[in-house]
Amino acid sequence: MTVGVTLNASDARNQVDASVELAREAAAAGLRSAWFGQTFGADSPQLAAIVGREVPGIHVGTSAIPVFGRHPLIVSSQAQTAQAATHGRYHLGLALGTRLLTEGGFGLTFERPVARLREFLTALRQLTRDGSADFRGELLTAATPVPARVPGAETGVPLLVAAMGPKALRAGGELADGILPYLAGPRALETHIVPALTAAAEAAGRPAPRVVALVHGVVTDDVDAVRRKVTGQLAFYEQIPSYARVVELSGGRRASDVAVIGDEATVAAEVRRYRDAGATEVVFSGTQIAGEADRRRTWALLGSLATPSP
């Protein structure tokens, strides 16, 4: 079991500098990976590349780039550059995105998202593996009249998908290296997500997929107050059908019901539940919500649970 955290320094005076310092702290705590979200602010592959180069040993990842408003050729260049900068420690996550951000931000119609994801993954796999592509689908074209290989990225780039619904899980199992489920508790992982993903990978003749479970949580003694804050913070996700469904499959009603909040023993037990449910990696997000002391306390616990480097 490897354990990591998401890093969010968007409120800092300089997000890049602050992200590097947080990553150094995470590595010192024994955490194995640092992940960066992607909205309309910092470019997450570039941020991951800088952090991974400045903090040797820690793996870095993007979770996750929406496939709408991007093109496989551009994302391949970003990902391969990050892989070369980190000497093989970069992991790329892709997402379907949401109707609100796709149509409100890019002015694009949010339609056939899984079909777009499939074409995006197919083209991106060719590009990151071979440094070239000749893909012509219904929704995307990705061809390389000139080479698209980035020297130093010959190992390729692990491709992960923020998938939780049946169609997206099938695409992830068939075409990606694993998934990045968020707000999916152990019950949803064990009974719905992991079996569907594994079956799709086996049917496609692919290796056992990674399951990088993104868990919103923190170690704290002020459980009730923190849960109230988390309830407000996560309310946005309850408006998105895929998240609402996975929360319900996890046995929750609100998104905050699947957040992991409690003392060291409580959080450690929940991490073990995720492992037993099929998660190959656990990444905690939102660890800063209860203040710096509890964030550091959380990172110390998670670092103690991480598998040591070989």
Tab-separated table of N, CA and C in Angstrom, residues 94-199:
chain	number	residue	atom	x	y	z
A	94	LEU	N	-6.839	11.540	-16.102
A	94	LEU	CA	-7.809	12.194	-16.971
A	94	LEU	C	-9.203	12.064	-16.365
A	95	ALA	N	-10.085	12.995	-16.711
A	95	ALA	CA	-11.448	12.977	-16.186
A	95	ALA	C	-12.437	13.326	-17.286
A	96	LEU	N	-13.673	12.927	-17.094
A	96	LEU	CA	-14.729	13.330	-18.015
A	96	LEU	C	-15.021	14.820	-17.881
A	97	GLY	N	-14.862	15.360	-16.669
A	97	GLY	CA	-15.245	16.732	-16.410
A	97	GLY	C	-16.716	16.823	-16.047
A	98	THR	N	-17.228	18.034	-15.957
A	98	THR	CA	-18.629	18.248	-15.607
A	98	THR	C	-19.279	19.160	-16.635
A	99	ARG	N	-20.598	19.053	-16.743
A	99	ARG	CA	-21.334	19.913	-17.670
A	99	ARG	C	-21.148	21.388	-17.309
A	100	LEU	N	-21.190	21.690	-15.995
A	100	LEU	CA	-21.096	23.082	-15.552
A	100	LEU	C	-19.805	23.732	-16.033
A	101	LEU	N	-18.657	23.075	-15.804
A	101	LEU	CA	-17.381	23.676	-16.167
A	101	LEU	C	-17.112	23.594	-17.664
A	102	THR	N	-17.568	22.530	-18.299
A	102	THR	CA	-17.335	22.377	-19.733
A	102	THR	C	-18.104	23.410	-20.533
A	103	GLU	N	-19.397	23.523	-20.255
A	103	GLU	CA	-20.227	24.443	-21.029
A	103	GLU	C	-20.073	25.875	-20.553
A	104	GLY	N	-19.936	26.058	-19.223
A	104	GLY	CA	-19.790	27.404	-18.694
A	104	GLY	C	-18.414	27.995	-18.943
A	105	GLY	N	-17.373	27.151	-18.920
A	105	GLY	CA	-16.007	27.644	-19.084
A	105	GLY	C	-15.525	27.656	-20.517
A	106	PHE	N	-15.703	26.521	-21.213
A	106	PHE	CA	-15.170	26.393	-22.572
A	106	PHE	C	-16.196	26.715	-23.660
A	107	GLY	N	-17.465	26.769	-23.284
A	107	GLY	CA	-18.496	26.994	-24.295
A	107	GLY	C	-18.697	25.797	-25.201
A	108	LEU	N	-18.315	24.606	-24.715
A	108	LEU	CA	-18.465	23.369	-25.481
A	108	LEU	C	-19.660	22.589	-24.973
A	109	THR	N	-20.318	21.875	-25.857
A	109	THR	CA	-21.446	21.052	-25.455
A	109	THR	C	-20.941	19.782	-24.776
A	110	PHE	N	-21.440	19.511	-23.593
A	110	PHE	CA	-21.022	18.344	-22.831
A	110	PHE	C	-21.845	17.139	-23.285
A	111	GLU	N	-21.382	16.507	-24.348
A	111	GLU	CA	-22.106	15.363	-24.878
A	111	GLU	C	-21.124	14.247	-25.242
A	112	ARG	N	-21.584	13.020	-25.111
A	112	ARG	CA	-20.806	11.811	-25.377
A	112	ARG	C	-19.455	11.830	-24.646
A	113	PRO	N	-19.460	12.106	-23.344
A	113	PRO	CA	-18.190	12.218	-22.626
A	113	PRO	C	-17.390	10.927	-22.602
A	114	VAL	N	-18.042	9.766	-22.454
A	114	VAL	CA	-17.293	8.511	-22.392
A	114	VAL	C	-16.696	8.176	-23.756
A	115	ALA	N	-17.434	8.454	-24.833
A	115	ALA	CA	-16.893	8.238	-26.172
A	115	ALA	C	-15.666	9.112	-26.404
A	116	ARG	N	-15.730	10.353	-25.938
A	116	ARG	CA	-14.570	11.251	-26.068
A	116	ARG	C	-13.405	10.732	-25.228
A	117	LEU	N	-13.703	10.255	-24.027
A	117	LEU	CA	-12.660	9.694	-23.173
A	117	LEU	C	-11.973	8.522	-23.853
A	118	ARG	N	-12.744	7.628	-24.455
A	118	ARG	CA	-12.164	6.468	-25.135
A	118	ARG	C	-11.232	6.892	-26.261
A	119	GLU	N	-11.660	7.823	-27.068
A	119	GLU	CA	-10.815	8.269	-28.173
A	119	GLU	C	-9.580	8.990	-27.654
A	120	PHE	N	-9.766	9.793	-26.615
A	120	PHE	CA	-8.650	10.521	-26.023
A	120	PHE	C	-7.598	9.544	-25.498
A	121	LEU	N	-8.038	8.530	-24.767
A	121	LEU	CA	-7.115	7.538	-24.210
A	121	LEU	C	-6.391	6.760	-25.304
A	122	THR	N	-7.111	6.394	-26.344
A	122	THR	CA	-6.515	5.621	-27.427
A	122	THR	C	-5.396	6.410	-28.106
A	123	ALA	N	-5.700	7.673	-28.434
A	123	ALA	CA	-4.686	8.517	-29.075
A	123	ALA	C	-3.533	8.814	-28.131
A	124	LEU	N	-3.853	9.099	-26.872
A	124	LEU	CA	-2.818	9.459	-25.904
A	124	LEU	C	-1.892	8.286	-25.619
A	125	ARG	N	-2.426	7.076	-25.581
A	125	ARG	CA	-1.580	5.894	-25.371
A	125	ARG	C	-0.553	5.770	-26.496
A	126	GLN	N	-0.996	5.952	-27.735
A	126	GLN	CA	-0.063	5.885	-28.863
A	126	GLN	C	1.031	6.947	-28.716
A	127	LEU	N	0.622	8.136	-28.371
A	127	LEU	CA	1.577	9.246	-28.296
A	127	LEU	C	2.597	9.062	-27.191
A	128	THR	N	2.140	8.677	-25.992
A	128	THR	CA	3.068	8.555	-24.865
A	128	THR	C	3.912	7.289	-24.945
A	129	ARG	N	3.429	6.288	-25.669
A	129	ARG	CA	4.189	5.036	-25.806
A	129	ARG	C	5.155	5.097	-26.987
A	130	ASP	N	4.680	5.601	-28.116
A	130	ASP	CA	5.452	5.530	-29.355
A	130	ASP	C	6.038	6.865	-29.788
A	131	GLY	N	5.535	7.957	-29.227
A	131	GLY	CA	5.986	9.267	-29.687
A	131	GLY	C	5.398	9.654	-31.026
A	132	SER	N	4.360	8.943	-31.426
A	132	SER	CA	3.683	9.242	-32.690
A	132	SER	C	2.267	8.695	-32.609
A	133	ALA	N	1.422	9.156	-33.512
A	133	ALA	CA	0.047	8.662	-33.554
A	133	ALA	C	-0.535	8.930	-34.924
A	134	ASP	N	-1.475	8.080	-35.295
A	134	ASP	CA	-2.274	8.292	-36.500
A	134	ASP	C	-3.685	7.827	-36.165
A	135	PHE	N	-4.338	8.622	-35.330
A	135	PHE	CA	-5.671	8.264	-34.843
A	135	PHE	C	-6.705	9.203	-35.446
A	136	ARG	N	-7.756	8.611	-36.015
A	136	ARG	CA	-8.838	9.401	-36.595
A	136	ARG	C	-10.153	8.777	-36.156
A	137	GLY	N	-10.761	9.389	-35.150
A	137	GLY	CA	-12.002	8.878	-34.605
A	137	GLY	C	-13.188	9.731	-35.005
A	138	GLU	N	-14.310	9.479	-34.357
A	138	GLU	CA	-15.505	10.276	-34.618
A	138	GLU	C	-15.392	11.677	-34.046
A	139	LEU	N	-14.750	11.791	-32.888
A	139	LEU	CA	-14.722	13.047	-32.154
A	139	LEU	C	-13.359	13.716	-32.142
A	140	LEU	N	-12.296	12.929	-32.346
A	140	LEU	CA	-10.942	13.452	-32.256
A	140	LEU	C	-10.065	12.940	-33.383
A	141	THR	N	-9.137	13.755	-33.787
A	141	THR	CA	-8.056	13.338	-34.680
A	141	THR	C	-6.736	13.709	-34.016
A	142	ALA	N	-5.803	12.760	-34.015
A	142	ALA	CA	-4.471	13.022	-33.471
A	142	ALA	C	-3.454	12.354	-34.383
A	143	ALA	N	-2.802	13.144	-35.203
A	143	ALA	CA	-1.799	12.633	-36.134
A	143	ALA	C	-0.515	13.426	-35.957
A	144	THR	N	0.605	12.782	-36.257
A	144	THR	CA	1.908	13.414	-36.002
A	144	THR	C	2.740	13.466	-37.282
A	145	PRO	N	2.584	14.541	-38.073
A	145	PRO	CA	3.450	14.701	-39.248
A	145	PRO	C	4.904	14.937	-38.866
A	146	VAL	N	5.152	15.340	-37.636
A	146	VAL	CA	6.508	15.445	-37.092
A	146	VAL	C	6.528	14.670	-35.778
A	147	PRO	N	7.715	14.209	-35.319
A	147	PRO	CA	7.780	13.384	-34.107
A	147	PRO	C	7.210	14.088	-32.876
A	148	ALA	N	6.609	13.302	-31.996
A	148	ALA	CA	6.022	13.843	-30.766
A	148	ALA	C	6.677	13.257	-29.528
A	149	ARG	N	7.815	12.603	-29.702
A	149	ARG	CA	8.536	12.014	-28.578
A	149	ARG	C	9.331	13.076	-27.829
A	150	VAL	N	9.314	13.012	-26.498
A	150	VAL	CA	10.143	13.876	-25.657
A	150	VAL	C	11.278	13.027	-25.103
A	151	PRO	N	12.522	13.271	-25.495
A	151	PRO	CA	13.639	12.492	-24.965
A	151	PRO	C	13.671	12.543	-23.434
A	152	GLY	N	13.864	11.385	-22.838
A	152	GLY	CA	13.830	11.291	-21.394
A	152	GLY	C	12.533	10.708	-20.858
A	153	ALA	N	11.536	10.576	-21.750
A	153	ALA	CA	10.234	10.026	-21.344
A	153	ALA	C	9.971	8.686	-22.017
A	154	GLU	N	11.039	7.954	-22.315
A	154	GLU	CA	10.885	6.705	-23.068
A	154	GLU	C	10.121	5.623	-22.294
A	155	THR	N	10.049	5.751	-20.978
A	155	THR	CA	9.318	4.742	-20.204
A	155	THR	C	7.815	4.872	-20.364
A	156	GLY	N	7.362	5.919	-21.017
A	156	GLY	CA	5.925	6.140	-21.153
A	156	GLY	C	5.368	6.867	-19.950
A	157	VAL	N	4.060	7.036	-19.943
A	157	VAL	CA	3.380	7.757	-18.872
A	157	VAL	C	2.206	6.911	-18.387
A	158	PRO	N	2.131	6.586	-17.101
A	158	PRO	CA	0.953	5.876	-16.593
A	158	PRO	C	-0.301	6.721	-16.801
A	159	LEU	N	-1.335	6.106	-17.367
A	159	LEU	CA	-2.587	6.800	-17.654
A	159	LEU	C	-3.664	6.290	-16.707
A	160	LEU	N	-4.250	7.197	-15.953
A	160	LEU	CA	-5.295	6.868	-14.999
A	160	LEU	C	-6.550	7.670	-15.334
A	161	VAL	N	-7.699	7.158	-14.926
A	161	VAL	CA	-8.967	7.809	-15.241
A	161	VAL	C	-9.771	8.006	-13.961
A	162	ALA	N	-10.330	9.187	-13.790
A	162	ALA	CA	-11.217	9.446	-12.662
A	162	ALA	C	-12.581	8.854	-12.994
A	163	ALA	N	-12.659	7.522	-12.932
A	163	ALA	CA	-13.843	6.794	-13.372
A	163	ALA	C	-14.553	6.164	-12.191
A	164	MET	N	-15.901	6.225	-12.219
A	164	MET	CA	-16.707	5.571	-11.190
A	164	MET	C	-17.979	4.950	-11.762
A	165	GLY	N	-18.504	5.498	-12.857
A	165	GLY	CA	-19.691	4.935	-13.483
A	165	GLY	C	-19.358	3.722	-14.330
A	166	PRO	N	-20.344	2.883	-14.640
A	166	PRO	CA	-20.097	1.631	-15.371
A	166	PRO	C	-19.380	1.822	-16.706
A	167	LYS	N	-19.799	2.795	-17.524
A	167	LYS	CA	-19.186	2.981	-18.835
A	167	LYS	C	-17.763	3.518	-18.717
A	168	ALA	N	-17.566	4.452	-17.801
A	168	ALA	CA	-16.223	4.997	-17.615
A	168	ALA	C	-15.289	3.950	-17.029
A	169	LEU	N	-15.794	3.100	-16.130
A	169	LEU	CA	-14.973	2.028	-15.571
A	169	LEU	C	-14.565	1.040	-16.653
A	170	ARG	N	-15.488	0.736	-17.562
A	170	ARG	CA	-15.145	-0.172	-18.648
A	170	ARG	C	-14.044	0.433	-19.522
A	171	ALA	N	-14.166	1.716	-19.816
A	171	ALA	CA	-13.126	2.383	-20.609
A	171	ALA	C	-11.800	2.387	-19.865
A	172	GLY	N	-11.837	2.638	-18.552
A	172	GLY	CA	-10.613	2.647	-17.767
A	172	GLY	C	-9.942	1.292	-17.727
A	173	GLY	N	-10.739	0.239	-17.563
A	173	GLY	CA	-10.179	-1.103	-17.517
A	173	GLY	C	-9.582	-1.533	-18.839
A	174	GLU	N	-10.215	-1.136	-19.943
A	174	GLU	CA	-9.764	-1.560	-21.265
A	174	GLU	C	-8.606	-0.731	-21.798
A	175	LEU	N	-8.551	0.556	-21.428
A	175	LEU	CA	-7.636	1.467	-22.117
A	175	LEU	C	-6.621	2.181	-21.223
A	176	ALA	N	-6.849	2.177	-19.915
A	176	ALA	CA	-5.964	2.915	-19.008
A	176	ALA	C	-5.193	1.944	-18.114
A	177	ASP	N	-4.344	2.516	-17.267
A	177	ASP	CA	-3.558	1.712	-16.327
A	177	ASP	C	-4.224	1.620	-14.966
A	178	GLY	N	-5.294	2.366	-14.772
A	178	GLY	CA	-5.980	2.333	-13.498
A	178	GLY	C	-6.947	3.488	-13.382
A	179	ILE	N	-7.493	3.659	-12.181
A	179	ILE	CA	-8.512	4.680	-11.970
A	179	ILE	C	-8.194	5.514	-10.743
A	180	LEU	N	-8.886	6.660	-10.648
A	180	LEU	CA	-8.731	7.606	-9.541
A	180	LEU	C	-10.114	7.918	-8.960
A	181	PRO	N	-10.762	6.983	-8.307
A	181	PRO	CA	-12.098	7.261	-7.767
A	181	PRO	C	-12.035	8.229	-6.593
A	182	TYR	N	-12.988	9.160	-6.547
A	182	TYR	CA	-13.056	10.155	-5.473
A	182	TYR	C	-14.432	10.085	-4.826
A	183	LEU	N	-14.470	10.155	-3.509
A	183	LEU	CA	-15.699	10.055	-2.722
A	183	LEU	C	-16.358	8.687	-2.859
A	184	ALA	N	-15.575	7.704	-3.213
A	184	ALA	CA	-16.054	6.320	-3.286
A	184	ALA	C	-15.533	5.583	-2.062
A	185	GLY	N	-16.427	5.248	-1.128
A	185	GLY	CA	-16.024	4.570	0.078
A	185	GLY	C	-15.696	3.109	-0.163
A	186	PRO	N	-15.200	2.418	0.866
A	186	PRO	CA	-14.819	1.010	0.712
A	186	PRO	C	-15.946	0.129	0.191
A	187	ARG	N	-17.189	0.395	0.635
A	187	ARG	CA	-18.299	-0.442	0.161
A	187	ARG	C	-18.488	-0.311	-1.348
A	188	ALA	N	-18.452	0.908	-1.855
A	188	ALA	CA	-18.603	1.115	-3.295
A	188	ALA	C	-17.437	0.506	-4.058
A	189	LEU	N	-16.227	0.645	-3.533
A	189	LEU	CA	-15.070	0.051	-4.196
A	189	LEU	C	-15.201	-1.457	-4.291
A	190	GLU	N	-15.501	-2.084	-3.179
A	190	GLU	CA	-15.492	-3.541	-3.117
A	190	GLU	C	-16.625	-4.181	-3.906
A	191	THR	N	-17.803	-3.569	-3.877
A	191	THR	CA	-18.969	-4.220	-4.478
A	191	THR	C	-19.265	-3.772	-5.900
A	192	HIS	N	-18.811	-2.594	-6.289
A	192	HIS	CA	-19.174	-2.065	-7.601
A	192	HIS	C	-17.969	-1.694	-8.466
A	193	ILE	N	-17.062	-0.904	-7.914
A	193	ILE	CA	-16.027	-0.306	-8.748
A	193	ILE	C	-14.925	-1.289	-9.103
A	194	VAL	N	-14.298	-1.900	-8.120
A	194	VAL	CA	-13.168	-2.792	-8.397
A	194	VAL	C	-13.579	-4.005	-9.229
A	195	PRO	N	-14.702	-4.679	-8.935
A	195	PRO	CA	-15.083	-5.825	-9.782
A	195	PRO	C	-15.312	-5.441	-11.242
A	196	ALA	N	-15.992	-4.312	-11.478
A	196	ALA	CA	-16.256	-3.893	-12.859
A	196	ALA	C	-14.963	-3.532	-13.577
A	197	LEU	N	-14.089	-2.823	-12.889
A	197	LEU	CA	-12.809	-2.426	-13.483
A	197	LEU	C	-11.956	-3.647	-13.800
A	198	THR	N	-11.849	-4.558	-12.857
A	198	THR	CA	-11.021	-5.744	-13.037
A	198	THR	C	-11.541	-6.619	-14.165
A	199	ALA	N	-12.852	-6.771	-14.234
A	199	ALA	CA	-13.445	-7.583	-15.300
A	199	ALA	C	-13.153	-6.976	-16.670
